[in-house]
Amino acid sequence: MNRKSTLWTLIAVLVILSFVMTGCKKAGADQVEVFSWWTGGGEAAGLNEMIKIFQAKYPDIEFINAAVAGGAGTNARAVLATRLQAGDPPDSWQGHAGQELIGTYVAGGQLEPLNFLYDEEGWLDVMPATLIPLISADGNIYSVPVNIHRANVLWYNPGILAANDIAVPTSLAEWFTAMDTLQAAGVTPLALGEQWTVMHLMETVLLSSLGANAYNGLWDGSTDWGSAAVTQALNDFVKVLSYTNSDSASLSWQDAAQLVVNGDAAFNVMGDWAEGYFRELGKTPETDYGWAPVPGTAGNFQFLSDSFVLPVGAPHRDAAIDWLKICGSKEGQDAFNPVKGSIPARSDGDRSLYGVYLQSAMDDWASDTVVGSLTHGVVANDSWKTEIDTALGIFLTNMDVAAFQSALVTACASSGPCQ
Ligand code: GAL
């Protein structure tokens, strides 16, 4: 090749390269990567409804669904942490209102405040006043809640209860009696899944056994983790666990919930995303499944809220803001929540779009005492929750209540407010 043709080749390569790079940049500018753990069992279906609204409103932005499978985000949150550490944030991610958001992401300086969006969209007029402090720090608001979920729900199989002449239990004592009857009849009383569902069950039993005030006190340091009341609550928890299936560790929350609607277990304690799943399975409320507050927790709404954030350094910041606008909109919330099995975070949702269970949840949310969930990020930051989870994992291998309680005392002292 002579010098001239080498030069022309070089110019041609440069021109092609610059075209390719402009193309890439353009595609990059018109996309939004949204990270969650909603991949299946009622959850993906809910997310898809919101994605549809987004795509109709912003047809030029490519929606990249970066959901990572695994209930309660156990896998997803590990993947997210690795990405954040590597300086590779998605454009927006799912985070729970409360300490998961404030004590973890905000404390880590990973989020942009969203006050400007709340002003522009008028969200302060429609988001519940109870929720705003849980997504705020130093006067800044850091996320857009899409829903309210209830954790303390007892799902039951109405046919199994009727066949065994059991009324829906309203106290721990009644629940134990009912589960004794079921056990004697050869029915699995309580369906349970992998470890996070055990923590979920535990928080509801703590609430039942301690009552709302003392339960709240666990998280603000006013209830002594070493007290006799907590010992009693843990003993109640041990008793509840004695009624569960032995293969729980290998079951997802969907597997465990499904045992109830399939007639293979009488009860399951799970958040109301289970309702989204039951509906996806084609089951009928009040026939295939019934619900009640976890025995002993009537009048209390143990809540959590999924919200979406704007990270510092979002690769596609404008598109991320467009996504957040859909998350906070009435249209987005009323499309997502009836399918997801949650009630809208906004107070102006269209009630007629929601089924009989969710309408009852709306009524309870409006009238009950509201307390926060541990498993789903409201009451403890990530380090405290991780310590509790580690202690729980050990406890499940030895069922040593005294050792568990002392590990919980230590966890509050090292990562909670009990210093
Ligand atoms: C929760 C989340 C819910 C639901 C559930 C099971 O943490 O807030 O929306 O997805 O996990 O995966």
Short mmCIF file of C-alpha atoms and ligand atoms in Angstrom, two decimals:
data_model
loop_
_atom_site.label_atom_id
_atom_site.label_comp_id
_atom_site.label_asym_id
_atom_site.label_seq_id
_atom_site.Cartn_x
_atom_site.Cartn_y
_atom_site.Cartn_z
CA MET A 1 0.00 0.00 0.00
CA ASN A 2 1.38 3.43 -0.88
CA ARG A 3 1.31 6.37 1.49
CA LYS A 4 -1.73 7.98 -0.13
CA SER A 5 -3.93 4.93 0.12
CA THR A 6 -2.80 4.35 3.72
CA LEU A 7 -3.93 7.88 4.51
CA TRP A 8 -7.29 7.32 2.82
CA THR A 9 -7.76 4.04 4.70
CA LEU A 10 -6.99 5.83 7.95
CA ILE A 11 -9.48 8.59 7.18
CA ALA A 12 -12.14 6.03 6.25
CA VAL A 13 -11.58 4.13 9.52
CA LEU A 14 -11.83 7.36 11.51
CA VAL A 15 -15.06 8.37 9.76
CA ILE A 16 -16.61 4.93 10.38
CA LEU A 17 -15.48 5.00 14.02
CA SER A 18 -16.97 8.41 14.60
CA PHE A 19 -20.29 7.23 13.09
CA VAL A 20 -20.32 4.17 15.32
CA MET A 21 -19.52 6.25 18.39
CA THR A 22 -22.18 8.85 17.65
CA GLY A 23 -24.66 6.03 17.18
CA CYS A 24 -23.68 4.49 20.51
CA LYS A 25 -23.92 7.79 22.29
CA LYS A 26 -27.34 8.37 20.78
CA ALA A 27 -28.63 4.96 21.83
CA GLY A 28 -27.11 5.59 25.25
CA ALA A 29 -28.87 8.92 25.58
CA ASP A 30 -32.23 7.38 24.84
CA GLN A 31 -32.37 4.64 27.37
CA VAL A 32 -33.08 4.09 31.02
CA GLU A 33 -31.85 1.12 33.03
CA VAL A 34 -34.14 0.32 35.95
CA PHE A 35 -32.98 -2.14 38.58
CA SER A 36 -35.33 -4.18 40.77
CA TRP A 37 -35.97 -7.75 41.93
CA TRP A 38 -39.33 -8.09 40.29
CA THR A 39 -38.81 -10.98 37.92
CA GLY A 40 -41.72 -13.32 38.44
CA GLY A 41 -44.68 -14.55 40.43
CA GLY A 42 -46.94 -11.50 40.26
CA GLU A 43 -44.04 -9.09 40.61
CA ALA A 44 -42.84 -8.86 37.00
CA ALA A 45 -46.44 -8.53 35.87
CA GLY A 46 -46.90 -5.48 38.08
CA LEU A 47 -43.67 -3.89 36.88
CA ASN A 48 -44.66 -4.54 33.25
CA GLU A 49 -47.84 -2.54 33.70
CA MET A 50 -45.79 0.45 34.77
CA ILE A 51 -43.28 -0.10 31.96
CA LYS A 52 -46.16 -0.04 29.46
CA ILE A 53 -47.23 3.38 30.73
CA PHE A 54 -43.62 4.59 30.51
CA GLN A 55 -43.21 3.33 26.96
CA ALA A 56 -46.46 4.91 25.82
CA LYS A 57 -45.40 8.26 27.23
CA TYR A 58 -41.73 8.12 26.25
CA PRO A 59 -41.61 5.99 23.07
CA ASP A 60 -38.11 7.22 22.21
CA ILE A 61 -36.51 5.98 25.42
CA GLU A 62 -35.47 2.36 25.47
CA PHE A 63 -36.47 0.75 28.77
CA ILE A 64 -33.84 -1.65 30.05
CA ASN A 65 -35.31 -3.92 32.68
CA ALA A 66 -32.34 -4.91 34.84
CA ALA A 67 -34.31 -6.97 37.36
CA VAL A 68 -32.35 -9.65 39.22
CA ALA A 69 -34.37 -12.65 40.49
CA GLY A 70 -34.83 -13.47 44.17
CA GLY A 71 -37.55 -12.52 46.66
CA ALA A 72 -37.03 -9.52 48.95
CA GLY A 73 -34.04 -8.53 46.83
CA THR A 74 -31.60 -10.82 48.57
CA ASN A 75 -29.65 -11.46 45.35
CA ALA A 76 -30.44 -8.18 43.65
CA ARG A 77 -29.18 -6.05 46.49
CA ALA A 78 -25.85 -7.87 46.49
CA VAL A 79 -25.50 -7.27 42.75
CA LEU A 80 -26.47 -3.63 43.23
CA ALA A 81 -23.89 -3.17 45.99
CA THR A 82 -21.16 -4.54 43.71
CA ARG A 83 -22.21 -2.23 40.91
CA LEU A 84 -22.30 0.79 43.18
CA GLN A 85 -18.88 -0.05 44.51
CA ALA A 86 -17.58 -0.25 40.95
CA GLY A 87 -19.08 3.18 40.14
CA ASP A 88 -21.57 1.59 37.73
CA PRO A 89 -25.02 2.58 39.02
CA PRO A 90 -28.18 1.77 37.07
CA ASP A 91 -30.26 4.85 36.21
CA SER A 92 -32.75 4.07 38.95
CA TRP A 93 -33.24 1.29 41.46
CA GLN A 94 -35.84 -0.07 43.81
CA GLY A 95 -35.20 0.75 47.44
CA HIS A 96 -37.38 0.52 50.52
CA ALA A 97 -38.59 3.64 52.27
CA GLY A 98 -37.08 3.89 55.74
CA GLN A 99 -33.66 2.91 57.00
CA GLU A 100 -32.67 0.93 53.92
CA LEU A 101 -32.92 4.18 51.99
CA ILE A 102 -31.85 6.72 54.57
CA GLY A 103 -29.44 4.68 56.70
CA THR A 104 -27.82 2.97 53.73
CA TYR A 105 -27.96 4.76 50.36
CA VAL A 106 -28.42 8.32 51.62
CA ALA A 107 -25.87 7.79 54.38
CA GLY A 108 -23.50 6.54 51.68
CA GLY A 109 -24.00 9.72 49.61
CA GLN A 110 -25.32 7.65 46.70
CA LEU A 111 -28.56 9.51 45.94
CA GLU A 112 -29.66 12.84 44.54
CA PRO A 113 -32.40 14.75 46.40
CA LEU A 114 -35.70 14.88 44.55
CA ASN A 115 -37.33 17.94 46.10
CA PHE A 116 -37.43 19.64 42.68
CA LEU A 117 -39.52 16.77 41.29
CA TYR A 118 -41.88 16.81 44.28
CA ASP A 119 -42.40 20.54 43.66
CA GLU A 120 -42.88 20.17 39.92
CA GLU A 121 -45.27 17.22 40.21
CA GLY A 122 -47.16 18.43 43.30
CA TRP A 123 -46.45 15.14 45.07
CA LEU A 124 -46.40 16.59 48.57
CA ASP A 125 -50.16 17.05 48.23
CA VAL A 126 -50.79 13.39 47.42
CA MET A 127 -48.10 11.34 49.18
CA PRO A 128 -49.00 10.33 52.76
CA ALA A 129 -47.50 12.55 55.44
CA THR A 130 -46.42 9.41 57.33
CA LEU A 131 -44.21 8.38 54.44
CA ILE A 132 -42.31 11.61 53.74
CA PRO A 133 -40.10 11.49 56.88
CA LEU A 134 -39.11 7.92 55.96
CA ILE A 135 -37.72 9.03 52.63
CA SER A 136 -36.18 12.29 53.83
CA ALA A 137 -33.02 13.48 55.53
CA ASP A 138 -32.10 17.06 56.41
CA GLY A 139 -35.09 18.44 54.52
CA ASN A 140 -34.25 16.54 51.34
CA ILE A 141 -36.54 13.89 49.85
CA TYR A 142 -34.71 10.98 48.29
CA SER A 143 -37.12 8.62 46.59
CA VAL A 144 -40.46 8.17 44.87
CA PRO A 145 -42.69 5.60 46.59
CA VAL A 146 -44.80 3.52 44.22
CA ASN A 147 -46.78 1.54 46.77
CA ILE A 148 -47.61 0.48 50.29
CA HIS A 149 -47.33 -3.22 51.10
CA ARG A 150 -48.55 -4.93 54.25
CA ALA A 151 -46.24 -7.48 55.87
CA ASN A 152 -48.45 -8.87 58.67
CA VAL A 153 -50.90 -10.85 56.58
CA LEU A 154 -52.00 -14.39 57.43
CA TRP A 155 -53.11 -16.12 54.24
CA TYR A 156 -55.22 -19.19 54.70
CA ASN A 157 -56.97 -21.89 52.77
CA PRO A 158 -60.70 -21.48 53.60
CA GLY A 159 -61.52 -25.05 52.57
CA ILE A 160 -58.93 -26.57 54.90
CA LEU A 161 -60.08 -24.44 57.84
CA ALA A 162 -63.73 -25.39 57.22
CA ALA A 163 -62.92 -29.08 56.84
CA ASN A 164 -61.15 -29.02 60.21
CA ASP A 165 -63.76 -26.86 61.88
CA ILE A 166 -61.29 -24.07 62.55
CA ALA A 167 -62.23 -20.39 62.85
CA VAL A 168 -59.72 -17.82 61.63
CA PRO A 169 -57.45 -17.32 64.67
CA THR A 170 -57.21 -13.85 66.18
CA SER A 171 -54.58 -14.43 68.89
CA LEU A 172 -51.38 -16.44 69.15
CA ALA A 173 -53.12 -18.83 71.56
CA GLU A 174 -55.96 -19.47 69.10
CA TRP A 175 -53.45 -19.89 66.29
CA PHE A 176 -51.48 -22.50 68.25
CA THR A 177 -54.68 -24.44 69.04
CA ALA A 178 -55.71 -24.33 65.38
CA MET A 179 -52.29 -25.54 64.27
CA ASP A 180 -52.35 -28.37 66.83
CA THR A 181 -55.64 -29.52 65.30
CA LEU A 182 -54.21 -29.33 61.78
CA GLN A 183 -51.05 -31.15 62.75
CA ALA A 184 -53.12 -33.93 64.35
CA ALA A 185 -55.13 -34.15 61.11
CA GLY A 186 -51.95 -34.59 59.08
CA VAL A 187 -52.14 -31.16 57.41
CA THR A 188 -49.07 -28.89 57.23
CA PRO A 189 -50.23 -26.00 59.41
CA LEU A 190 -47.90 -23.23 58.26
CA ALA A 191 -46.04 -22.96 54.94
CA LEU A 192 -42.60 -21.35 55.15
CA GLY A 193 -39.85 -20.62 52.64
CA GLU A 194 -36.20 -19.52 52.53
CA GLN A 195 -34.49 -17.54 55.27
CA TRP A 196 -35.77 -14.06 54.48
CA THR A 197 -39.32 -15.40 54.81
CA VAL A 198 -38.36 -16.70 58.26
CA MET A 199 -37.25 -13.20 59.24
CA HIS A 200 -40.51 -11.91 57.82
CA LEU A 201 -42.45 -14.38 59.97
CA MET A 202 -40.33 -13.41 62.98
CA GLU A 203 -41.08 -9.69 62.69
CA THR A 204 -44.81 -10.39 62.62
CA VAL A 205 -44.57 -12.63 65.70
CA LEU A 206 -42.51 -9.97 67.51
CA LEU A 207 -45.27 -7.48 66.75
CA SER A 208 -47.95 -9.88 67.90
CA SER A 209 -46.20 -10.85 71.10
CA LEU A 210 -44.87 -7.43 72.10
CA GLY A 211 -47.61 -5.12 70.80
CA ALA A 212 -47.00 -2.05 68.64
CA ASN A 213 -45.37 0.19 71.26
CA ALA A 214 -42.80 -2.28 72.46
CA TYR A 215 -42.20 -3.47 68.88
CA ASN A 216 -41.47 0.12 67.81
CA GLY A 217 -39.21 0.44 70.83
CA LEU A 218 -36.98 -2.32 69.49
CA TRP A 219 -35.97 0.02 66.69
CA ASP A 220 -35.59 3.27 68.59
CA GLY A 221 -33.78 1.78 71.58
CA SER A 222 -36.62 2.14 74.09
CA THR A 223 -37.39 -1.60 74.27
CA ASP A 224 -34.64 -3.69 75.84
CA TRP A 225 -33.69 -6.53 73.49
CA GLY A 226 -32.58 -8.45 76.58
CA SER A 227 -35.94 -8.11 78.36
CA ALA A 228 -38.23 -10.92 79.48
CA ALA A 229 -40.85 -9.67 77.01
CA VAL A 230 -38.45 -10.28 74.12
CA THR A 231 -37.60 -13.75 75.52
CA GLN A 232 -41.32 -14.49 75.52
CA ALA A 233 -41.67 -13.22 71.95
CA LEU A 234 -38.78 -15.41 70.81
CA ASN A 235 -40.31 -18.41 72.55
CA ASP A 236 -43.56 -17.68 70.71
CA PHE A 237 -41.56 -17.56 67.50
CA VAL A 238 -39.98 -20.96 68.27
CA LYS A 239 -43.45 -22.38 68.79
CA VAL A 240 -44.71 -20.92 65.52
CA LEU A 241 -41.73 -22.45 63.72
CA SER A 242 -42.62 -25.88 65.10
CA TYR A 243 -45.68 -25.93 62.80
CA THR A 244 -43.80 -25.32 59.55
CA ASN A 245 -42.72 -27.58 56.70
CA SER A 246 -39.27 -29.13 57.03
CA ASP A 247 -38.14 -28.20 53.48
CA SER A 248 -38.61 -24.46 53.99
CA ALA A 249 -34.98 -23.58 53.20
CA SER A 250 -35.38 -24.75 49.62
CA LEU A 251 -38.66 -22.94 48.90
CA SER A 252 -39.09 -19.45 47.46
CA TRP A 253 -41.87 -17.27 48.86
CA GLN A 254 -43.96 -18.19 45.84
CA ASP A 255 -43.44 -21.92 46.49
CA ALA A 256 -44.50 -21.51 50.10
CA ALA A 257 -47.53 -19.32 49.32
CA GLN A 258 -48.61 -21.72 46.63
CA LEU A 259 -48.85 -24.57 49.16
CA VAL A 260 -51.81 -22.72 50.69
CA VAL A 261 -53.80 -22.12 47.49
CA ASN A 262 -53.05 -25.65 46.29
CA GLY A 263 -54.46 -27.12 49.50
CA ASP A 264 -51.13 -28.45 50.77
CA ALA A 265 -50.89 -26.19 53.82
CA ALA A 266 -53.38 -24.21 55.86
CA PHE A 267 -51.56 -20.93 56.56
CA ASN A 268 -48.75 -18.76 55.22
CA VAL A 269 -47.50 -15.46 56.58
CA MET A 270 -46.39 -13.27 53.71
CA GLY A 271 -46.63 -9.71 52.50
CA ASP A 272 -49.51 -8.88 50.24
CA TRP A 273 -47.42 -9.35 47.09
CA ALA A 274 -48.72 -12.91 47.64
CA GLU A 275 -52.13 -11.62 46.52
CA GLY A 276 -50.62 -10.49 43.21
CA TYR A 277 -49.23 -14.00 42.84
CA PHE A 278 -52.51 -15.73 43.73
CA ARG A 279 -54.29 -13.64 41.13
CA GLU A 280 -51.66 -14.44 38.55
CA LEU A 281 -52.29 -18.13 39.32
CA GLY A 282 -55.97 -17.51 38.56
CA LYS A 283 -57.11 -18.05 42.15
CA THR A 284 -60.26 -16.46 43.54
CA PRO A 285 -60.21 -14.32 46.68
CA GLU A 286 -62.31 -15.59 49.59
CA THR A 287 -62.70 -18.97 47.86
CA ASP A 288 -59.17 -20.18 47.14
CA TYR A 289 -57.56 -17.95 49.74
CA GLY A 290 -58.61 -15.87 52.69
CA TRP A 291 -56.68 -13.33 54.73
CA ALA A 292 -56.52 -11.84 58.19
CA PRO A 293 -53.95 -9.90 60.19
CA VAL A 294 -51.32 -12.21 61.67
CA PRO A 295 -53.00 -13.42 64.90
CA GLY A 296 -52.59 -10.85 67.65
CA THR A 297 -51.77 -7.98 65.27
CA ALA A 298 -55.26 -6.75 64.31
CA GLY A 299 -55.35 -2.97 64.29
CA ASN A 300 -51.69 -2.80 63.29
CA PHE A 301 -50.50 -2.34 59.74
CA GLN A 302 -46.88 -3.50 59.48
CA PHE A 303 -45.91 -1.70 56.36
CA LEU A 304 -43.18 -1.28 53.79
CA SER A 305 -42.97 0.80 50.68
CA ASP A 306 -41.13 0.19 47.42
CA SER A 307 -39.65 3.35 46.05
CA PHE A 308 -37.36 4.34 43.19
CA VAL A 309 -34.32 6.58 43.41
CA LEU A 310 -32.10 8.84 41.35
CA PRO A 311 -28.47 7.92 41.91
CA VAL A 312 -25.65 10.41 41.93
CA GLY A 313 -24.02 9.90 38.53
CA ALA A 314 -27.04 8.28 36.86
CA PRO A 315 -25.79 7.55 33.33
CA HIS A 316 -29.08 8.74 31.82
CA ARG A 317 -30.28 11.26 34.34
CA ASP A 318 -33.04 12.85 32.25
CA ALA A 319 -34.54 9.50 31.32
CA ALA A 320 -34.29 8.40 34.96
CA ILE A 321 -36.31 11.47 35.95
CA ASP A 322 -38.91 10.55 33.32
CA TRP A 323 -39.11 7.08 34.88
CA LEU A 324 -39.55 8.59 38.35
CA LYS A 325 -42.37 10.77 37.03
CA ILE A 326 -44.23 7.62 35.97
CA CYS A 327 -43.50 6.00 39.36
CA GLY A 328 -45.06 8.93 41.18
CA SER A 329 -48.00 9.40 38.84
CA LYS A 330 -51.57 8.33 39.55
CA GLU A 331 -51.66 6.54 36.21
CA GLY A 332 -48.46 4.61 36.90
CA GLN A 333 -49.48 3.64 40.41
CA ASP A 334 -53.01 2.60 39.44
CA ALA A 335 -51.59 0.40 36.67
CA PHE A 336 -48.89 -1.20 38.82
CA ASN A 337 -50.50 -1.78 42.20
CA PRO A 338 -53.69 -3.74 41.40
CA VAL A 339 -51.45 -6.33 39.71
CA LYS A 340 -48.57 -6.19 42.20
CA GLY A 341 -50.86 -6.74 45.19
CA SER A 342 -50.18 -3.42 46.87
CA ILE A 343 -52.07 -0.22 47.43
CA PRO A 344 -50.91 3.02 45.83
CA ALA A 345 -48.61 5.23 47.86
CA ARG A 346 -50.63 8.17 46.55
CA SER A 347 -53.78 8.90 48.46
CA ASP A 348 -55.82 9.58 45.29
CA GLY A 349 -55.71 6.09 43.76
CA ASP A 350 -58.87 4.90 41.99
CA ARG A 351 -60.34 2.44 44.50
CA SER A 352 -62.58 0.82 41.90
CA LEU A 353 -59.53 -0.64 40.16
CA TYR A 354 -58.55 -2.67 43.21
CA GLY A 355 -59.87 -6.07 44.26
CA VAL A 356 -61.58 -7.00 47.49
CA TYR A 357 -58.36 -7.75 49.40
CA LEU A 358 -56.65 -4.52 48.37
CA GLN A 359 -59.73 -2.48 49.18
CA SER A 360 -59.62 -3.94 52.69
CA ALA A 361 -55.91 -3.05 52.88
CA MET A 362 -56.73 0.53 51.88
CA ASP A 363 -59.23 0.74 54.74
CA ASP A 364 -56.76 -0.73 57.24
CA TRP A 365 -53.94 1.54 56.09
CA ALA A 366 -56.23 4.51 56.71
CA SER A 367 -57.33 3.44 60.19
CA ASP A 368 -54.69 1.11 61.73
CA THR A 369 -51.62 1.87 63.79
CA VAL A 370 -48.76 1.86 61.30
CA VAL A 371 -45.49 0.11 62.22
CA GLY A 372 -42.49 -0.68 60.03
CA SER A 373 -41.07 -3.90 58.62
CA LEU A 374 -37.57 -5.15 59.44
CA THR A 375 -37.17 -7.55 56.54
CA HIS A 376 -38.20 -4.94 54.01
CA GLY A 377 -36.05 -2.05 55.02
CA VAL A 378 -38.17 0.24 57.15
CA VAL A 379 -36.81 -0.01 60.68
CA ALA A 380 -33.14 -1.02 60.47
CA ASN A 381 -30.30 -0.03 58.20
CA ASP A 382 -28.47 -2.68 56.20
CA SER A 383 -25.69 -3.39 58.70
CA TRP A 384 -28.09 -3.91 61.60
CA LYS A 385 -30.41 -6.04 59.50
CA THR A 386 -27.47 -8.12 58.28
CA GLU A 387 -26.37 -8.78 61.87
CA ILE A 388 -29.88 -9.86 62.80
CA ASP A 389 -30.01 -12.08 59.74
CA THR A 390 -26.71 -13.73 60.60
CA ALA A 391 -27.92 -14.38 64.16
CA LEU A 392 -31.16 -15.79 62.77
CA GLY A 393 -29.26 -18.12 60.45
CA ILE A 394 -27.29 -19.53 63.40
CA PHE A 395 -30.43 -19.77 65.49
CA LEU A 396 -32.13 -21.86 62.81
CA THR A 397 -29.35 -24.42 63.11
CA ASN A 398 -29.41 -24.71 66.93
CA MET A 399 -32.75 -23.20 68.11
CA ASP A 400 -30.92 -21.76 71.12
CA VAL A 401 -33.18 -18.89 72.26
CA ALA A 402 -30.77 -17.54 74.89
CA ALA A 403 -27.86 -17.36 72.45
CA PHE A 404 -30.13 -15.79 69.80
CA GLN A 405 -31.39 -13.17 72.20
CA SER A 406 -27.90 -12.25 73.30
CA ALA A 407 -26.82 -11.95 69.64
CA LEU A 408 -29.78 -9.61 69.08
CA VAL A 409 -28.70 -7.51 72.07
CA THR A 410 -25.21 -7.29 70.59
CA ALA A 411 -26.54 -6.39 67.14
CA CYS A 412 -28.53 -3.47 68.55
CA ALA A 413 -25.47 -2.28 70.44
CA SER A 414 -23.12 -2.48 67.48
CA SER A 415 -25.35 -1.27 64.63
CA GLY A 416 -28.58 -0.02 66.21
CA PRO A 417 -29.50 2.70 68.69
CA CYS A 418 -28.52 0.67 71.81
CA GLN A 419 -24.96 1.96 72.22
C1 GAL B 1 -40.16 -6.99 49.15
C2 GAL B 1 -40.63 -5.96 48.16
C3 GAL B 1 -41.91 -6.40 47.56
C4 GAL B 1 -41.81 -7.81 47.04
C5 GAL B 1 -41.16 -8.74 48.05
C6 GAL B 1 -40.92 -10.15 47.57
O1 GAL B 1 -38.96 -6.62 49.74
O2 GAL B 1 -40.81 -4.75 48.83
O3 GAL B 1 -42.28 -5.52 46.55
O4 GAL B 1 -41.14 -7.76 45.86
O5 GAL B 1 -39.98 -8.22 48.50
O6 GAL B 1 -39.97 -10.21 46.57
#
